[in-house]
Short mmCIF file of C-alpha atoms in Angstrom, two decimals:
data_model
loop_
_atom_site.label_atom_id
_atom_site.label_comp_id
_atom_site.label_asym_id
_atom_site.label_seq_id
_atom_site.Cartn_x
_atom_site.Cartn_y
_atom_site.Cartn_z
CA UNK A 926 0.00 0.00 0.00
CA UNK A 927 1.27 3.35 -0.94
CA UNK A 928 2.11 5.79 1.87
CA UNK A 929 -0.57 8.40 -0.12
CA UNK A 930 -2.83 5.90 0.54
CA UNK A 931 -2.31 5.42 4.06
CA UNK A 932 -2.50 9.07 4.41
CA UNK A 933 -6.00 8.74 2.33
CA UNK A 934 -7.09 6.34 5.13
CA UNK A 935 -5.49 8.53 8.15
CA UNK A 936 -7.29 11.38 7.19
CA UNK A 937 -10.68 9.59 6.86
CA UNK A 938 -10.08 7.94 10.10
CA UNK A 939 -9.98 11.29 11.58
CA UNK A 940 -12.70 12.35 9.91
CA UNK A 941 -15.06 9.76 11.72
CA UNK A 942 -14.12 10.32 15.23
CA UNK A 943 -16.21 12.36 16.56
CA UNK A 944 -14.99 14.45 19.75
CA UNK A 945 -15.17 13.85 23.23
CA UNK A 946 -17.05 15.91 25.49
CA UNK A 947 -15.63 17.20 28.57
CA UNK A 948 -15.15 14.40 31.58
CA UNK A 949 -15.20 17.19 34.49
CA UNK A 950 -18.54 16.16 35.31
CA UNK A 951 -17.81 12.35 36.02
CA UNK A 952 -14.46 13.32 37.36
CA UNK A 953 -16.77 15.42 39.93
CA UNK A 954 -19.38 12.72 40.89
CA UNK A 955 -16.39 9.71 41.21
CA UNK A 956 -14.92 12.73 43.81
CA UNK A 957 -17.89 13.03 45.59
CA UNK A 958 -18.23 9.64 45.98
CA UNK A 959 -15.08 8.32 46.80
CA UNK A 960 -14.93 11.35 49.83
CA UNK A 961 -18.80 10.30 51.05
CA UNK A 962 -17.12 6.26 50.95
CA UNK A 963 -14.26 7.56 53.21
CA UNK A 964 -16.14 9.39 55.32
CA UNK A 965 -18.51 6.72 56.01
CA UNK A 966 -15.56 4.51 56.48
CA UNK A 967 -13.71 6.65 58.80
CA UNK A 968 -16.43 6.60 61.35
CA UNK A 969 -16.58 3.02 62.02
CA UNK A 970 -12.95 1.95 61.04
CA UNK A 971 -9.92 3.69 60.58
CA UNK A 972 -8.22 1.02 58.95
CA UNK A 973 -10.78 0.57 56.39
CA UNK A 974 -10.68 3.90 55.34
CA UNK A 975 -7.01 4.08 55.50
CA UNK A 976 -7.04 1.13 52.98
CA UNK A 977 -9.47 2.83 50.95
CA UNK A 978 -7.59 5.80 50.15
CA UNK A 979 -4.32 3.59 49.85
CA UNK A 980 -5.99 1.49 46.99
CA UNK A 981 -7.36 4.95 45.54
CA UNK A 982 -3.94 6.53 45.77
CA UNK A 983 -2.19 2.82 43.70
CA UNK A 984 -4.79 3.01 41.52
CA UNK A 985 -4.23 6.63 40.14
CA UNK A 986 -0.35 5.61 39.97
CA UNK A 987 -0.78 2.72 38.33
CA UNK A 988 -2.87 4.36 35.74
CA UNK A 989 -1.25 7.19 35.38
CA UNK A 990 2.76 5.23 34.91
CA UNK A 991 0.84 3.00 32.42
CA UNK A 992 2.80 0.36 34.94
CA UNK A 993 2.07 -3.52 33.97
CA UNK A 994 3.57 -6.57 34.28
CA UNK A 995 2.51 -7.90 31.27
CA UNK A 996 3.43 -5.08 29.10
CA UNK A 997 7.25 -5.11 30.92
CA UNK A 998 7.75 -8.55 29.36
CA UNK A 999 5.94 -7.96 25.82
CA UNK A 1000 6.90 -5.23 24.84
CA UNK A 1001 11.02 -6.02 24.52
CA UNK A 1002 9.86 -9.08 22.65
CA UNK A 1003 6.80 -7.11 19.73
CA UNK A 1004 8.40 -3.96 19.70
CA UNK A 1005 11.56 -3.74 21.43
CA UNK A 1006 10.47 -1.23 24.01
CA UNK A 1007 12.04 -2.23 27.41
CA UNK A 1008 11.01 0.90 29.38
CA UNK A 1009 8.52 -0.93 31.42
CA UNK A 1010 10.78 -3.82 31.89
CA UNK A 1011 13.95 -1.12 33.21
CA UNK A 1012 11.24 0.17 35.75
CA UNK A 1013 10.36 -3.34 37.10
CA UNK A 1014 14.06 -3.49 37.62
CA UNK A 1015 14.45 0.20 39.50
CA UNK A 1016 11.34 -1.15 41.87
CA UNK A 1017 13.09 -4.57 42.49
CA UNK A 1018 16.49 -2.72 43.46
CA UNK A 1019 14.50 -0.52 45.62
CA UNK A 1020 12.46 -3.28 47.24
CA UNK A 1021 15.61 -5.10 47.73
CA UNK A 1022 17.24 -2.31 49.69
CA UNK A 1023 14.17 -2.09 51.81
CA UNK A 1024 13.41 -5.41 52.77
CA UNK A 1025 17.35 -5.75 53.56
CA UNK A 1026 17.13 -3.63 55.89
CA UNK A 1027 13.79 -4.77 57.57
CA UNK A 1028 15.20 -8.18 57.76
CA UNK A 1029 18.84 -7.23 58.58
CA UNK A 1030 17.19 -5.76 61.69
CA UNK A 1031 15.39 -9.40 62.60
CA UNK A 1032 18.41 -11.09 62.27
CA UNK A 1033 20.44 -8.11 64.19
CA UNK A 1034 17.72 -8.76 67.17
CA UNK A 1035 18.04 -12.58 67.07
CA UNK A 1036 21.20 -13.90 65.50
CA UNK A 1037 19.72 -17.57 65.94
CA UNK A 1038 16.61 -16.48 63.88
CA UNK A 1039 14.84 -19.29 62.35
CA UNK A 1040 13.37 -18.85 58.39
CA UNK A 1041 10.02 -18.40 60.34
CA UNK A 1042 10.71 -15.11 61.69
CA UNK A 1043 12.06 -13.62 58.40
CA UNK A 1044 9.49 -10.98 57.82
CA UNK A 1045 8.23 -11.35 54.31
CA UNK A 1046 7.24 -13.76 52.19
CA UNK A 1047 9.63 -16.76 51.90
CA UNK A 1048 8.26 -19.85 50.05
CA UNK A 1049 9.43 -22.86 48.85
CA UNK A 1050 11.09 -23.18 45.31
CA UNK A 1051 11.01 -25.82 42.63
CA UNK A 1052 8.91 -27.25 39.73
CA UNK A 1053 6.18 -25.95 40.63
CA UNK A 1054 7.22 -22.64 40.53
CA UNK A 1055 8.16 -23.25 36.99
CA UNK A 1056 4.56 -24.28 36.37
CA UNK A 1057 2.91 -21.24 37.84
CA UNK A 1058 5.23 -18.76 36.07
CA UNK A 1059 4.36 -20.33 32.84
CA UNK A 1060 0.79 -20.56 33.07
CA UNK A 1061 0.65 -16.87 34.44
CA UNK A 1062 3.32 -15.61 32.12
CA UNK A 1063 1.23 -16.97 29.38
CA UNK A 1064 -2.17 -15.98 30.49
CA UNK A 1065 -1.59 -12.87 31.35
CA UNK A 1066 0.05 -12.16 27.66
CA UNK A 1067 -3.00 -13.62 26.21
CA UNK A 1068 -5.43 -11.35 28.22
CA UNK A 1069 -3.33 -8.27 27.32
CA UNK A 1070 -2.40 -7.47 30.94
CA UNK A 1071 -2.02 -8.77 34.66
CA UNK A 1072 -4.17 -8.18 37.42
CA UNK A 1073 -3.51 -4.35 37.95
CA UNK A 1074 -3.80 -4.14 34.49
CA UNK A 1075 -7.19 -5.64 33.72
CA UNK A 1076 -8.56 -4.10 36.66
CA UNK A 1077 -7.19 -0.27 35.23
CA UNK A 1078 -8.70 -1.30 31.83
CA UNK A 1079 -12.01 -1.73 33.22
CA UNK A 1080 -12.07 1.63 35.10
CA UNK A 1081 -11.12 3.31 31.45
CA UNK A 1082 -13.76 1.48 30.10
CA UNK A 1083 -12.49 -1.66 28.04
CA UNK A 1084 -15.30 -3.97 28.26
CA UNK A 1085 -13.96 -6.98 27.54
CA UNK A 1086 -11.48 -6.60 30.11
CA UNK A 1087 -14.60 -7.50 32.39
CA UNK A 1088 -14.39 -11.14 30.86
CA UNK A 1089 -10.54 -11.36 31.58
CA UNK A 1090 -11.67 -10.26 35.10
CA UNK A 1091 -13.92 -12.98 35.33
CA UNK A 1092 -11.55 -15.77 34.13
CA UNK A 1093 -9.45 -14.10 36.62
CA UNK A 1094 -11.97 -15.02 39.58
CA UNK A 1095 -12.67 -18.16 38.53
CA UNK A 1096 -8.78 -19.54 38.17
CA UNK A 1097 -7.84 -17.63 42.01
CA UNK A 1098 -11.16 -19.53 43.29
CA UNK A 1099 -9.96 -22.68 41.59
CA UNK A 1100 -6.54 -22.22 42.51
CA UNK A 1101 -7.03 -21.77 46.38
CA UNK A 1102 -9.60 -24.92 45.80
CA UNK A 1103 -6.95 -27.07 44.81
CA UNK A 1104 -4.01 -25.92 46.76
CA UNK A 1105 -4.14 -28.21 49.51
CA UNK A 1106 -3.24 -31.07 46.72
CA UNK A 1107 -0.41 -29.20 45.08
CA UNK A 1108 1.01 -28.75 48.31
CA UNK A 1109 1.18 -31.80 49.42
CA UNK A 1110 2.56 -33.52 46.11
CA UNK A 1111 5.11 -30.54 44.90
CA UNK A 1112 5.33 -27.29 47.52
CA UNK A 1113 5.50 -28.86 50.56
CA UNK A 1114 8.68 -31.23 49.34
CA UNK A 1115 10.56 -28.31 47.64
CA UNK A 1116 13.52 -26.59 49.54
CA UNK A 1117 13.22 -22.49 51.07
CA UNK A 1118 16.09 -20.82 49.83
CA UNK A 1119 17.33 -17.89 51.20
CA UNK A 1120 20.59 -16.68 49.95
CA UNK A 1121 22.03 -15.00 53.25
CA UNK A 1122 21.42 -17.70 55.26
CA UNK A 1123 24.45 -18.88 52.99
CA UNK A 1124 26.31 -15.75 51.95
CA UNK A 1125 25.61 -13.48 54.65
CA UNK A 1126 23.39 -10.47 54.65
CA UNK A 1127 25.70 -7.75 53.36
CA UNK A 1128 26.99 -10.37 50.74
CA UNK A 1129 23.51 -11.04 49.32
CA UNK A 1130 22.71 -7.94 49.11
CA UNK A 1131 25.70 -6.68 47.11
CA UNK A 1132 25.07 -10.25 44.83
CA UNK A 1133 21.94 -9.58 43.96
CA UNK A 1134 22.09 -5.58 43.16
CA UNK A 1135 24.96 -6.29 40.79
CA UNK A 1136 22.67 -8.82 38.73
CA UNK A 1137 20.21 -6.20 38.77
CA UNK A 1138 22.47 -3.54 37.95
CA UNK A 1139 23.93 -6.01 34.96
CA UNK A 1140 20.39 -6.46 33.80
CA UNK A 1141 19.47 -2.88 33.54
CA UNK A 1142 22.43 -2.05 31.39
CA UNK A 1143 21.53 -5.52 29.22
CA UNK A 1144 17.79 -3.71 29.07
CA UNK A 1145 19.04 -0.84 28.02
CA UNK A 1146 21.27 -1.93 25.34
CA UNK A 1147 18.51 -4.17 24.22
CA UNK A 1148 16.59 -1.16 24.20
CA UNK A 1149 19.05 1.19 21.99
CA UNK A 1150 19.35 -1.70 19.81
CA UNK A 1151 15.97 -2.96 18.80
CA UNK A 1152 13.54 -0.32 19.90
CA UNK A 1153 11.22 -0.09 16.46
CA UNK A 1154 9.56 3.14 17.84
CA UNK A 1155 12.71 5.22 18.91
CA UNK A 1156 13.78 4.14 15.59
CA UNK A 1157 10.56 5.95 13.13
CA UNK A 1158 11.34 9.06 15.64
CA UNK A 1159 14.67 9.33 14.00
#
């Protein structure tokens, strides 16, 4: 197709898309509402309404950044955009930090701490794990986002991210259904590993933000390299 064409088709694209009124008025009413739901919740829980704005507060972010999962993994591989995919790595250096120095301070406290008092969430590793990375991975491509994601598609109106929500539902219900088997035949028999237990705190820590640090720069050279939409700018 010629690129007159194209620009034939552009232009009578345009000319069928009719324009948007203003949103102020729903931004409005979803402001008064969310206010009149914390205030009710504020009067007979604190927490509650602490969560509420919380979850209000991620939501906005998430929508805003455009941040998904799903996207951080796709897009290096359709287009070779790996912007998403640096930022997962920036949050998991931060998180690292963090949580190094939560648990630093356990084991500081008790220096014959058990995994058990480890704050966070340390779980078994092994086939399984493979398994649920691969059905998730692969589900969550074929939906066209992960859970954050469907759930900001819905609120900016993609419909048919209500049927990806539903799937959703049905697998977590089917999932917590079943667990009780899977752990007794695969999670239960896999190992915990938790790398300063063997290396030592400090030692971890400086392992694991070099591999991060290595895989930003391999991102970003990835990124430089293959980017398809950096590359029309030019």
């Amino acid at each position: 197709m010629s690129s007159s064409r194209i620009e034939e088709l552009k232009r009578q694209r345009q000319a069928k898309v009719t324009k948007r009124g203003s949103q102020s008025p729903y931004a409005i009413v979803v402001t008064v509402v969310v206010s009149t739901i914390y205030l009710v919740l504020i009067k007979h829980n604190i927490y509650l309404s602490t969560f509420w704005i919380i979850g209000i507060l991620i939501g906005i972010t998430l929508q805003r950044s455009r941040f998904c999962f799903a996207a951080s993994f796709r897009d290096p591989i359709m287009v070779g955009n790996s912007s998403l995919f640096k930022t997962i790595i920036l949050s998991f250096i931060i998180s690292t930090i963090a949580f190094f120095m939560i648990q630093y301070r356990t084991a500081v406290i008790n220096p014959d701490y058990l995994l058990t008092d480890i704050p966070g969430q340390l779980k078994p590793v092994g086939l399984h794990t493979a398994l649920g990375a691969i059905l998730f991975g692969g589900g969550m491509v074929v939906a066209g986002g992960c859970a954050s994601g469907t759930l900001v598609r819905i609120g900016e109106g993609y419909i048919m991210q209500v049927v990806v929500l539903v799937g959703f539902i049905i697998g977590t219900v089917m999932g917590a259904m079943h667990f009780p088997f899977w752990d007794s035949i695969l999670i239960s028999k896999a190992p915990t590993i938790y790398i300063p237990k063997y290396l030592g705190f400090f030692p971890a820590l400086i392992f694991q933000l070099i591999l991060l640090g290595i895989l930003y720069l391999v991102a970003h050279w990835y990124d430089k390299k293959n980017n398809i939409m950096t590359m029309q700018e030019e």
